[in-house]
Amino acid sequence: MQTLEKTNLTQAALERLGGADNPRFKQVMTSLIRHLHDFVREVELTEEEWFAGIQFLTATGQKCDEKRQEFILLSDTLGVSMLVDTLNHQKTTGATESTVLGPFYVPGAPEFPNGANLAEGLPGDPTLFSGQVRTVDGKPIPGSEIDVWHADAEGFYDVQRAELQEPQLRGKFHTDAQGRFWFWTTRPTEYPVPTDGPVGQMLLKMGRHPYRPAHIHTRVSAPGYESLTTHVFVAGDRYLHSDAVFGVKDSLIVDFVRHAPGTAPDGTQLDRPYFTVQYDFGLQPASPA
Ligand code: BEZ
Ligand code: FE
């Protein structure tokens, strides 16, 4: 029996993968074991630190339920989610860049006609969001679906408000024959990612703030095209350069233009200042199956 030391233990653990018959699984586990062992050696992990890590991961799992995914939040705040996004969504010219989905997407949002107001009766600055969905060479894509969701004026999503029974500030729109869509909502605000769990404690210990710059989430899809999950960020937000989840890309930062009370471009009369934001989404063709 060979005594396993800090140098040959890694090789021994790797050899135990000999029976793995899925080559991709074997490749991923080989790399994971190598990097984990190198990490432990590099920082000379103490037993106390090892156990603190176990407790942290346990608490992360215990914080998860059907509405809360603390492990995804961990991945987001360590930059892993955006790294996976970047590796898997290399965009061709004309295609809109993607960013994180986030934990507040809810499938099956209510459908609205163009021009509808997602924020009827809610506080916040009225905002008309309009644009076109296009192919990478600029042709309109009629009938595309745009699924939209964002936080309210206090920085909370509907699913974070236990008192709400109905969806709020989320809905689906479809583009017209010219590929256009438009809807009213409120101008989003910056907000913190959930900090009442182990990830919040980790951020605090790292000396990091938990804020995301103001944004509107969109998922744009059309038959024959790759679905796009992205955000539109409000230009000028103070957290654009330090997003807690590293999700900002320059091409997704857009001016929300302030207007005096009057008639908006869609004919709506406003007796208070309002904003307009215009953004066109480019979809690339779906890769052949
Ligand atoms: C969000 O934008 O909704 C979000 C993304 C990642 C972590 C937390 C929130
Ligand atoms: Fe968000």
PDB file of C-alpha atoms and ligand atoms in Angstrom:
ATOM      1  CA  MET A   1       0.000   0.000   0.000  1.00  0.00           C
ATOM      2  CA  GLN A   2       1.413   3.297  -1.099  1.00  0.00           C
ATOM      3  CA  THR A   3       1.216   6.211   1.349  1.00  0.00           C
ATOM      4  CA  LEU A   4      -0.545   9.142  -0.309  1.00  0.00           C
ATOM      5  CA  GLU A   5       1.211  12.479   0.123  1.00  0.00           C
ATOM      6  CA  LYS A   6       0.279  15.979  -0.926  1.00  0.00           C
ATOM      7  CA  THR A   7       2.010  15.433  -4.245  1.00  0.00           C
ATOM      8  CA  ASN A   8       0.636  12.037  -5.309  1.00  0.00           C
ATOM      9  CA  LEU A   9      -2.869  12.319  -3.804  1.00  0.00           C
ATOM     10  CA  THR A  10      -4.085  14.256  -6.823  1.00  0.00           C
ATOM     11  CA  GLN A  11      -2.876  11.547  -9.196  1.00  0.00           C
ATOM     12  CA  ALA A  12      -4.559   8.888  -7.036  1.00  0.00           C
ATOM     13  CA  ALA A  13      -7.901  10.765  -7.098  1.00  0.00           C
ATOM     14  CA  LEU A  14      -7.644  11.175 -10.875  1.00  0.00           C
ATOM     15  CA  GLU A  15      -6.950   7.468 -11.359  1.00  0.00           C
ATOM     16  CA  ARG A  16     -10.268   6.669  -9.644  1.00  0.00           C
ATOM     17  CA  LEU A  17     -11.993   8.194 -12.699  1.00  0.00           C
ATOM     18  CA  GLY A  18     -10.830   5.220 -14.782  1.00  0.00           C
ATOM     19  CA  GLY A  19     -14.333   3.711 -14.675  1.00  0.00           C
ATOM     20  CA  ALA A  20     -16.182   6.847 -15.831  1.00  0.00           C
ATOM     21  CA  ASP A  21     -17.647   5.969 -19.222  1.00  0.00           C
ATOM     22  CA  ASN A  22     -18.932   9.429 -20.230  1.00  0.00           C
ATOM     23  CA  PRO A  23     -15.867  11.175 -21.747  1.00  0.00           C
ATOM     24  CA  ARG A  24     -17.142  14.719 -21.160  1.00  0.00           C
ATOM     25  CA  PHE A  25     -17.990  13.946 -17.506  1.00  0.00           C
ATOM     26  CA  LYS A  26     -14.511  12.465 -17.115  1.00  0.00           C
ATOM     27  CA  GLN A  27     -12.889  15.551 -18.653  1.00  0.00           C
ATOM     28  CA  VAL A  28     -14.856  17.957 -16.420  1.00  0.00           C
ATOM     29  CA  MET A  29     -14.196  15.935 -13.221  1.00  0.00           C
ATOM     30  CA  THR A  30     -10.481  15.560 -14.033  1.00  0.00           C
ATOM     31  CA  SER A  31     -10.097  19.306 -14.367  1.00  0.00           C
ATOM     32  CA  LEU A  32     -12.237  19.993 -11.290  1.00  0.00           C
ATOM     33  CA  ILE A  33     -10.147  17.654  -9.091  1.00  0.00           C
ATOM     34  CA  ARG A  34      -6.877  19.112 -10.422  1.00  0.00           C
ATOM     35  CA  HIS A  35      -7.941  22.696  -9.789  1.00  0.00           C
ATOM     36  CA  LEU A  36      -9.434  21.918  -6.361  1.00  0.00           C
ATOM     37  CA  HIS A  37      -6.267  20.136  -5.228  1.00  0.00           C
ATOM     38  CA  ASP A  38      -4.071  22.936  -6.603  1.00  0.00           C
ATOM     39  CA  PHE A  39      -6.230  25.481  -4.756  1.00  0.00           C
ATOM     40  CA  VAL A  40      -5.915  23.610  -1.442  1.00  0.00           C
ATOM     41  CA  ARG A  41      -2.123  23.328  -1.896  1.00  0.00           C
ATOM     42  CA  GLU A  42      -1.712  26.953  -3.015  1.00  0.00           C
ATOM     43  CA  VAL A  43      -3.499  28.482  -0.011  1.00  0.00           C
ATOM     44  CA  GLU A  44      -2.371  25.696   2.368  1.00  0.00           C
ATOM     45  CA  LEU A  45      -5.954  25.345   3.569  1.00  0.00           C
ATOM     46  CA  THR A  46      -6.280  24.816   7.329  1.00  0.00           C
ATOM     47  CA  GLU A  47      -8.806  22.383   8.827  1.00  0.00           C
ATOM     48  CA  GLU A  48     -10.773  25.334  10.268  1.00  0.00           C
ATOM     49  CA  GLU A  49     -10.946  26.961   6.844  1.00  0.00           C
ATOM     50  CA  TRP A  50     -11.976  23.665   5.237  1.00  0.00           C
ATOM     51  CA  PHE A  51     -14.815  23.327   7.747  1.00  0.00           C
ATOM     52  CA  ALA A  52     -15.871  26.984   7.318  1.00  0.00           C
ATOM     53  CA  GLY A  53     -16.133  26.250   3.589  1.00  0.00           C
ATOM     54  CA  ILE A  54     -18.270  23.164   4.265  1.00  0.00           C
ATOM     55  CA  GLN A  55     -20.536  25.219   6.549  1.00  0.00           C
ATOM     56  CA  PHE A  56     -20.828  27.975   3.946  1.00  0.00           C
ATOM     57  CA  LEU A  57     -21.843  25.532   1.197  1.00  0.00           C
ATOM     58  CA  THR A  58     -24.291  23.806   3.567  1.00  0.00           C
ATOM     59  CA  ALA A  59     -25.913  27.156   4.440  1.00  0.00           C
ATOM     60  CA  THR A  60     -26.065  28.016   0.739  1.00  0.00           C
ATOM     61  CA  GLY A  61     -27.966  24.799   0.020  1.00  0.00           C
ATOM     62  CA  GLN A  62     -30.250  25.316   3.013  1.00  0.00           C
ATOM     63  CA  LYS A  63     -31.197  28.787   1.739  1.00  0.00           C
ATOM     64  CA  CYS A  64     -32.504  27.323  -1.544  1.00  0.00           C
ATOM     65  CA  ASP A  65     -36.179  26.578  -2.138  1.00  0.00           C
ATOM     66  CA  GLU A  66     -38.502  26.736  -5.136  1.00  0.00           C
ATOM     67  CA  LYS A  67     -38.321  30.555  -5.120  1.00  0.00           C
ATOM     68  CA  ARG A  68     -34.741  31.126  -3.999  1.00  0.00           C
ATOM     69  CA  GLN A  69     -31.562  29.794  -5.641  1.00  0.00           C
ATOM     70  CA  GLU A  70     -28.631  30.787  -3.459  1.00  0.00           C
ATOM     71  CA  PHE A  71     -26.177  28.633  -5.469  1.00  0.00           C
ATOM     72  CA  ILE A  72     -26.962  30.585  -8.650  1.00  0.00           C
ATOM     73  CA  LEU A  73     -26.488  33.797  -6.671  1.00  0.00           C
ATOM     74  CA  LEU A  74     -23.109  32.463  -5.556  1.00  0.00           C
ATOM     75  CA  SER A  75     -22.171  31.676  -9.150  1.00  0.00           C
ATOM     76  CA  ASP A  76     -23.419  35.134 -10.255  1.00  0.00           C
ATOM     77  CA  THR A  77     -21.508  37.076  -7.605  1.00  0.00           C
ATOM     78  CA  LEU A  78     -18.271  35.149  -8.252  1.00  0.00           C
ATOM     79  CA  GLY A  79     -18.503  35.985 -11.972  1.00  0.00           C
ATOM     80  CA  VAL A  80     -18.958  32.335 -12.970  1.00  0.00           C
ATOM     81  CA  SER A  81     -22.415  32.818 -14.540  1.00  0.00           C
ATOM     82  CA  MET A  82     -21.139  35.577 -16.828  1.00  0.00           C
ATOM     83  CA  LEU A  83     -18.082  33.519 -17.744  1.00  0.00           C
ATOM     84  CA  VAL A  84     -20.372  30.640 -18.798  1.00  0.00           C
ATOM     85  CA  ASP A  85     -22.596  33.120 -20.678  1.00  0.00           C
ATOM     86  CA  THR A  86     -19.626  34.622 -22.521  1.00  0.00           C
ATOM     87  CA  LEU A  87     -18.240  31.214 -23.506  1.00  0.00           C
ATOM     88  CA  ASN A  88     -21.594  29.972 -24.762  1.00  0.00           C
ATOM     89  CA  HIS A  89     -22.929  33.041 -26.574  1.00  0.00           C
ATOM     90  CA  GLN A  90     -20.300  34.280 -28.991  1.00  0.00           C
ATOM     91  CA  LYS A  91     -22.281  36.827 -31.015  1.00  0.00           C
ATOM     92  CA  THR A  92     -21.951  37.574 -34.696  1.00  0.00           C
ATOM     93  CA  THR A  93     -22.107  41.211 -35.865  1.00  0.00           C
ATOM     94  CA  GLY A  94     -25.656  42.546 -35.653  1.00  0.00           C
ATOM     95  CA  ALA A  95     -26.725  40.158 -32.875  1.00  0.00           C
ATOM     96  CA  THR A  96     -27.526  41.654 -29.469  1.00  0.00           C
ATOM     97  CA  GLU A  97     -25.257  40.548 -26.636  1.00  0.00           C
ATOM     98  CA  SER A  98     -26.647  38.382 -23.854  1.00  0.00           C
ATOM     99  CA  THR A  99     -26.317  38.622 -20.094  1.00  0.00           C
ATOM    100  CA  VAL A 100     -27.460  36.731 -16.981  1.00  0.00           C
ATOM    101  CA  LEU A 101     -31.050  35.486 -16.669  1.00  0.00           C
ATOM    102  CA  GLY A 102     -31.135  36.172 -12.928  1.00  0.00           C
ATOM    103  CA  PRO A 103     -33.366  34.482 -10.349  1.00  0.00           C
ATOM    104  CA  PHE A 104     -36.516  36.551 -10.956  1.00  0.00           C
ATOM    105  CA  TYR A 105     -37.533  35.225 -14.365  1.00  0.00           C
ATOM    106  CA  VAL A 106     -40.938  33.524 -14.197  1.00  0.00           C
ATOM    107  CA  PRO A 107     -42.134  31.442 -17.164  1.00  0.00           C
ATOM    108  CA  GLY A 108     -45.676  32.014 -18.420  1.00  0.00           C
ATOM    109  CA  ALA A 109     -45.875  35.805 -17.921  1.00  0.00           C
ATOM    110  CA  PRO A 110     -49.172  37.426 -19.024  1.00  0.00           C
ATOM    111  CA  GLU A 111     -49.431  38.582 -22.653  1.00  0.00           C
ATOM    112  CA  PHE A 112     -50.175  42.211 -23.550  1.00  0.00           C
ATOM    113  CA  PRO A 113     -50.830  44.091 -26.809  1.00  0.00           C
ATOM    114  CA  ASN A 114     -48.269  46.665 -27.928  1.00  0.00           C
ATOM    115  CA  GLY A 115     -48.792  49.988 -26.170  1.00  0.00           C
ATOM    116  CA  ALA A 116     -50.017  48.404 -22.907  1.00  0.00           C
ATOM    117  CA  ASN A 117     -48.783  49.732 -19.573  1.00  0.00           C
ATOM    118  CA  LEU A 118     -47.075  47.163 -17.300  1.00  0.00           C
ATOM    119  CA  ALA A 119     -47.034  49.684 -14.438  1.00  0.00           C
ATOM    120  CA  GLU A 120     -50.689  50.814 -14.317  1.00  0.00           C
ATOM    121  CA  GLY A 121     -51.227  52.520 -10.950  1.00  0.00           C
ATOM    122  CA  LEU A 122     -47.664  51.942  -9.706  1.00  0.00           C
ATOM    123  CA  PRO A 123     -45.282  54.663  -8.495  1.00  0.00           C
ATOM    124  CA  GLY A 124     -42.292  55.571 -10.669  1.00  0.00           C
ATOM    125  CA  ASP A 125     -41.366  57.569 -13.762  1.00  0.00           C
ATOM    126  CA  PRO A 126     -43.541  56.618 -16.775  1.00  0.00           C
ATOM    127  CA  THR A 127     -41.324  55.194 -19.515  1.00  0.00           C
ATOM    128  CA  LEU A 128     -42.126  54.280 -23.105  1.00  0.00           C
ATOM    129  CA  PHE A 129     -39.875  51.417 -24.273  1.00  0.00           C
ATOM    130  CA  SER A 130     -39.904  50.833 -28.028  1.00  0.00           C
ATOM    131  CA  GLY A 131     -37.786  49.079 -30.617  1.00  0.00           C
ATOM    132  CA  GLN A 132     -37.574  46.541 -33.339  1.00  0.00           C
ATOM    133  CA  VAL A 133     -36.522  42.895 -33.457  1.00  0.00           C
ATOM    134  CA  ARG A 134     -34.277  42.247 -36.466  1.00  0.00           C
ATOM    135  CA  THR A 135     -32.116  39.655 -38.155  1.00  0.00           C
ATOM    136  CA  VAL A 136     -28.348  40.189 -38.061  1.00  0.00           C
ATOM    137  CA  ASP A 137     -28.623  41.833 -41.470  1.00  0.00           C
ATOM    138  CA  GLY A 138     -31.284  44.248 -40.331  1.00  0.00           C
ATOM    139  CA  LYS A 139     -34.516  42.657 -41.614  1.00  0.00           C
ATOM    140  CA  PRO A 140     -37.528  42.956 -39.259  1.00  0.00           C
ATOM    141  CA  ILE A 141     -38.766  39.768 -37.573  1.00  0.00           C
ATOM    142  CA  PRO A 142     -42.564  40.042 -37.229  1.00  0.00           C
ATOM    143  CA  GLY A 143     -44.242  37.950 -34.517  1.00  0.00           C
ATOM    144  CA  SER A 144     -41.173  37.763 -32.223  1.00  0.00           C
ATOM    145  CA  GLU A 145     -41.909  37.384 -28.536  1.00  0.00           C
ATOM    146  CA  ILE A 146     -40.426  39.825 -26.021  1.00  0.00           C
ATOM    147  CA  ASP A 147     -40.728  38.721 -22.419  1.00  0.00           C
ATOM    148  CA  VAL A 148     -40.031  41.659 -20.084  1.00  0.00           C
ATOM    149  CA  TRP A 149     -39.551  41.906 -16.304  1.00  0.00           C
ATOM    150  CA  HIS A 150     -37.984  44.387 -13.926  1.00  0.00           C
ATOM    151  CA  ALA A 151     -37.888  45.637 -10.341  1.00  0.00           C
ATOM    152  CA  ASP A 152     -40.337  48.227  -8.977  1.00  0.00           C
ATOM    153  CA  ALA A 153     -39.545  51.747  -7.762  1.00  0.00           C
ATOM    154  CA  GLU A 154     -38.309  50.327  -4.436  1.00  0.00           C
ATOM    155  CA  GLY A 155     -36.042  47.785  -6.127  1.00  0.00           C
ATOM    156  CA  PHE A 156     -38.170  44.667  -5.567  1.00  0.00           C
ATOM    157  CA  TYR A 157     -39.461  42.115  -8.076  1.00  0.00           C
ATOM    158  CA  ASP A 158     -43.070  40.956  -7.766  1.00  0.00           C
ATOM    159  CA  VAL A 159     -41.913  37.485  -6.595  1.00  0.00           C
ATOM    160  CA  GLN A 160     -40.124  39.128  -3.655  1.00  0.00           C
ATOM    161  CA  ARG A 161     -43.376  40.669  -2.404  1.00  0.00           C
ATOM    162  CA  ALA A 162     -45.276  38.011  -0.460  1.00  0.00           C
ATOM    163  CA  GLU A 163     -48.455  40.128  -0.471  1.00  0.00           C
ATOM    164  CA  LEU A 164     -48.721  40.092  -4.301  1.00  0.00           C
ATOM    165  CA  GLN A 165     -50.937  37.406  -5.824  1.00  0.00           C
ATOM    166  CA  GLU A 166     -50.614  38.599  -9.438  1.00  0.00           C
ATOM    167  CA  PRO A 167     -47.570  39.229 -11.650  1.00  0.00           C
ATOM    168  CA  GLN A 168     -46.401  42.841 -11.589  1.00  0.00           C
ATOM    169  CA  LEU A 169     -44.006  44.641 -13.935  1.00  0.00           C
ATOM    170  CA  ARG A 170     -43.702  41.600 -16.177  1.00  0.00           C
ATOM    171  CA  GLY A 171     -45.360  40.630 -19.429  1.00  0.00           C
ATOM    172  CA  LYS A 172     -44.965  39.358 -22.976  1.00  0.00           C
ATOM    173  CA  PHE A 173     -45.320  41.420 -26.163  1.00  0.00           C
ATOM    174  CA  HIS A 174     -45.160  40.460 -29.840  1.00  0.00           C
ATOM    175  CA  THR A 175     -43.678  42.417 -32.710  1.00  0.00           C
ATOM    176  CA  ASP A 176     -45.962  43.760 -35.468  1.00  0.00           C
ATOM    177  CA  ALA A 177     -45.542  43.280 -39.252  1.00  0.00           C
ATOM    178  CA  GLN A 178     -42.555  45.697 -39.195  1.00  0.00           C
ATOM    179  CA  GLY A 179     -40.909  43.859 -36.307  1.00  0.00           C
ATOM    180  CA  ARG A 180     -41.753  46.688 -33.878  1.00  0.00           C
ATOM    181  CA  PHE A 181     -42.840  46.545 -30.252  1.00  0.00           C
ATOM    182  CA  TRP A 182     -43.665  49.250 -27.692  1.00  0.00           C
ATOM    183  CA  PHE A 183     -44.971  49.347 -24.159  1.00  0.00           C
ATOM    184  CA  TRP A 184     -45.174  51.572 -21.101  1.00  0.00           C
ATOM    185  CA  THR A 185     -43.597  50.808 -17.768  1.00  0.00           C
ATOM    186  CA  THR A 186     -41.661  52.702 -15.085  1.00  0.00           C
ATOM    187  CA  ARG A 187     -38.000  53.636 -15.234  1.00  0.00           C
ATOM    188  CA  PRO A 188     -36.144  50.914 -13.296  1.00  0.00           C
ATOM    189  CA  THR A 189     -33.965  51.668 -10.283  1.00  0.00           C
ATOM    190  CA  GLU A 190     -30.759  50.088  -8.990  1.00  0.00           C
ATOM    191  CA  TYR A 191     -31.308  47.401  -6.347  1.00  0.00           C
ATOM    192  CA  PRO A 192     -29.307  44.997  -4.170  1.00  0.00           C
ATOM    193  CA  VAL A 193     -29.178  41.255  -4.873  1.00  0.00           C
ATOM    194  CA  PRO A 194     -30.631  39.314  -1.902  1.00  0.00           C
ATOM    195  CA  THR A 195     -28.248  39.785   1.051  1.00  0.00           C
ATOM    196  CA  ASP A 196     -30.095  37.895   3.803  1.00  0.00           C
ATOM    197  CA  GLY A 197     -28.222  34.642   3.130  1.00  0.00           C
ATOM    198  CA  PRO A 198     -24.653  33.279   3.086  1.00  0.00           C
ATOM    199  CA  VAL A 199     -23.855  35.010  -0.228  1.00  0.00           C
ATOM    200  CA  GLY A 200     -24.753  38.371   1.332  1.00  0.00           C
ATOM    201  CA  GLN A 201     -22.368  37.597   4.211  1.00  0.00           C
ATOM    202  CA  MET A 202     -19.664  36.622   1.736  1.00  0.00           C
ATOM    203  CA  LEU A 203     -20.049  39.947  -0.137  1.00  0.00           C
ATOM    204  CA  LEU A 204     -19.828  41.849   3.151  1.00  0.00           C
ATOM    205  CA  LYS A 205     -16.659  39.978   4.129  1.00  0.00           C
ATOM    206  CA  MET A 206     -15.173  40.693   0.706  1.00  0.00           C
ATOM    207  CA  GLY A 207     -15.849  44.411   1.200  1.00  0.00           C
ATOM    208  CA  ARG A 208     -18.208  44.413  -1.793  1.00  0.00           C
ATOM    209  CA  HIS A 209     -21.558  46.179  -2.265  1.00  0.00           C
ATOM    210  CA  PRO A 210     -24.513  44.041  -3.414  1.00  0.00           C
ATOM    211  CA  TYR A 211     -25.997  46.454  -5.999  1.00  0.00           C
ATOM    212  CA  ARG A 212     -26.982  45.908  -9.599  1.00  0.00           C
ATOM    213  CA  PRO A 213     -27.294  48.944 -11.877  1.00  0.00           C
ATOM    214  CA  ALA A 214     -30.868  49.761 -13.002  1.00  0.00           C
ATOM    215  CA  HIS A 215     -31.994  47.481 -15.841  1.00  0.00           C
ATOM    216  CA  ILE A 216     -34.942  45.925 -17.635  1.00  0.00           C
ATOM    217  CA  HIS A 217     -34.727  42.182 -18.352  1.00  0.00           C
ATOM    218  CA  THR A 218     -35.788  40.851 -21.747  1.00  0.00           C
ATOM    219  CA  ARG A 219     -35.988  37.410 -23.335  1.00  0.00           C
ATOM    220  CA  VAL A 220     -36.492  37.711 -27.069  1.00  0.00           C
ATOM    221  CA  SER A 221     -37.423  34.699 -29.181  1.00  0.00           C
ATOM    222  CA  ALA A 222     -38.666  33.874 -32.673  1.00  0.00           C
ATOM    223  CA  PRO A 223     -38.909  30.554 -34.538  1.00  0.00           C
ATOM    224  CA  GLY A 224     -35.685  29.811 -36.426  1.00  0.00           C
ATOM    225  CA  TYR A 225     -33.567  32.168 -34.273  1.00  0.00           C
ATOM    226  CA  GLU A 226     -31.429  31.686 -31.190  1.00  0.00           C
ATOM    227  CA  SER A 227     -33.333  32.965 -28.136  1.00  0.00           C
ATOM    228  CA  LEU A 228     -31.733  35.977 -26.512  1.00  0.00           C
ATOM    229  CA  THR A 229     -31.635  36.596 -22.746  1.00  0.00           C
ATOM    230  CA  THR A 230     -30.399  40.064 -21.962  1.00  0.00           C
ATOM    231  CA  HIS A 231     -30.948  43.370 -20.129  1.00  0.00           C
ATOM    232  CA  VAL A 232     -31.184  46.998 -21.146  1.00  0.00           C
ATOM    233  CA  PHE A 233     -29.207  49.073 -18.630  1.00  0.00           C
ATOM    234  CA  VAL A 234     -29.973  52.718 -17.774  1.00  0.00           C
ATOM    235  CA  ALA A 235     -27.067  54.940 -18.944  1.00  0.00           C
ATOM    236  CA  GLY A 236     -25.521  56.991 -16.148  1.00  0.00           C
ATOM    237  CA  ASP A 237     -26.292  54.544 -13.325  1.00  0.00           C
ATOM    238  CA  ARG A 238     -23.630  54.714 -10.628  1.00  0.00           C
ATOM    239  CA  TYR A 239     -23.262  50.912 -10.449  1.00  0.00           C
ATOM    240  CA  LEU A 240     -22.580  50.263 -14.159  1.00  0.00           C
ATOM    241  CA  HIS A 241     -18.870  49.762 -13.406  1.00  0.00           C
ATOM    242  CA  SER A 242     -19.321  47.587 -10.332  1.00  0.00           C
ATOM    243  CA  ASP A 243     -22.392  45.398 -11.012  1.00  0.00           C
ATOM    244  CA  ALA A 244     -22.550  42.787  -8.214  1.00  0.00           C
ATOM    245  CA  VAL A 245     -22.987  40.040 -10.846  1.00  0.00           C
ATOM    246  CA  PHE A 246     -20.643  41.366 -13.597  1.00  0.00           C
ATOM    247  CA  GLY A 247     -23.540  41.446 -16.097  1.00  0.00           C
ATOM    248  CA  VAL A 248     -22.953  44.814 -17.816  1.00  0.00           C
ATOM    249  CA  LYS A 249     -21.858  44.986 -21.463  1.00  0.00           C
ATOM    250  CA  ASP A 250     -21.323  48.379 -23.143  1.00  0.00           C
ATOM    251  CA  SER A 251     -23.690  47.566 -26.005  1.00  0.00           C
ATOM    252  CA  LEU A 252     -26.563  47.090 -23.524  1.00  0.00           C
ATOM    253  CA  ILE A 253     -26.310  50.561 -21.918  1.00  0.00           C
ATOM    254  CA  VAL A 254     -29.018  52.853 -23.262  1.00  0.00           C
ATOM    255  CA  ASP A 255     -30.163  56.460 -22.691  1.00  0.00           C
ATOM    256  CA  PHE A 256     -33.510  56.828 -20.987  1.00  0.00           C
ATOM    257  CA  VAL A 257     -34.455  60.260 -22.364  1.00  0.00           C
ATOM    258  CA  ARG A 258     -36.458  62.612 -20.137  1.00  0.00           C
ATOM    259  CA  HIS A 259     -39.329  64.630 -21.674  1.00  0.00           C
ATOM    260  CA  ALA A 260     -41.523  67.462 -20.371  1.00  0.00           C
ATOM    261  CA  PRO A 261     -45.249  66.668 -19.933  1.00  0.00           C
ATOM    262  CA  GLY A 262     -47.043  66.460 -23.295  1.00  0.00           C
ATOM    263  CA  THR A 263     -47.858  63.991 -26.077  1.00  0.00           C
ATOM    264  CA  ALA A 264     -45.607  60.907 -26.194  1.00  0.00           C
ATOM    265  CA  PRO A 265     -44.554  59.379 -29.564  1.00  0.00           C
ATOM    266  CA  ASP A 266     -47.389  56.808 -29.353  1.00  0.00           C
ATOM    267  CA  GLY A 267     -49.988  59.565 -28.810  1.00  0.00           C
ATOM    268  CA  THR A 268     -50.360  59.073 -25.030  1.00  0.00           C
ATOM    269  CA  GLN A 269     -50.982  62.376 -23.169  1.00  0.00           C
ATOM    270  CA  LEU A 270     -48.866  62.828 -20.038  1.00  0.00           C
ATOM    271  CA  ASP A 271     -49.378  65.524 -17.430  1.00  0.00           C
ATOM    272  CA  ARG A 272     -46.007  64.779 -15.803  1.00  0.00           C
ATOM    273  CA  PRO A 273     -42.473  64.264 -17.098  1.00  0.00           C
ATOM    274  CA  TYR A 274     -41.847  60.914 -18.767  1.00  0.00           C
ATOM    275  CA  PHE A 275     -38.963  58.969 -20.324  1.00  0.00           C
ATOM    276  CA  THR A 276     -38.483  57.209 -23.632  1.00  0.00           C
ATOM    277  CA  VAL A 277     -36.009  54.413 -24.362  1.00  0.00           C
ATOM    278  CA  GLN A 278     -35.417  52.939 -27.778  1.00  0.00           C
ATOM    279  CA  TYR A 279     -33.561  49.652 -28.291  1.00  0.00           C
ATOM    280  CA  ASP A 280     -33.444  47.248 -31.228  1.00  0.00           C
ATOM    281  CA  PHE A 281     -32.709  43.558 -30.663  1.00  0.00           C
ATOM    282  CA  GLY A 282     -30.718  41.538 -33.218  1.00  0.00           C
ATOM    283  CA  LEU A 283     -31.286  37.777 -33.274  1.00  0.00           C
ATOM    284  CA  GLN A 284     -28.882  35.337 -34.896  1.00  0.00           C
ATOM    285  CA  PRO A 285     -30.160  32.272 -36.742  1.00  0.00           C
ATOM    286  CA  ALA A 286     -30.537  29.114 -34.646  1.00  0.00           C
ATOM    287  CA  SER A 287     -27.624  26.759 -35.160  1.00  0.00           C
ATOM    288  CA  PRO A 288     -28.620  23.632 -37.117  1.00  0.00           C
ATOM    289  CA  ALA A 289     -29.675  20.774 -34.796  1.00  0.00           C
TER     290      ALA A 289
HETATM  291  C1  BEZ B   1     -31.327  40.133 -11.557  1.00  0.00           C
HETATM  292  O1  BEZ B   1     -30.959  40.968 -12.349  1.00  0.00           O
HETATM  293  O2  BEZ B   1     -32.540  40.015 -11.423  1.00  0.00           O
HETATM  294  C2  BEZ B   1     -30.330  39.328 -10.776  1.00  0.00           C
HETATM  295  C3  BEZ B   1     -29.304  38.698 -11.443  1.00  0.00           C
HETATM  296  C4  BEZ B   1     -28.387  37.947 -10.717  1.00  0.00           C
HETATM  297  C5  BEZ B   1     -28.508  37.853  -9.327  1.00  0.00           C
HETATM  298  C6  BEZ B   1     -29.539  38.511  -8.675  1.00  0.00           C
HETATM  299  C7  BEZ B   1     -30.455  39.261  -9.392  1.00  0.00           C
HETATM  300 FE    FE B   2     -32.723  42.196 -12.344  1.00  0.00          FE
END
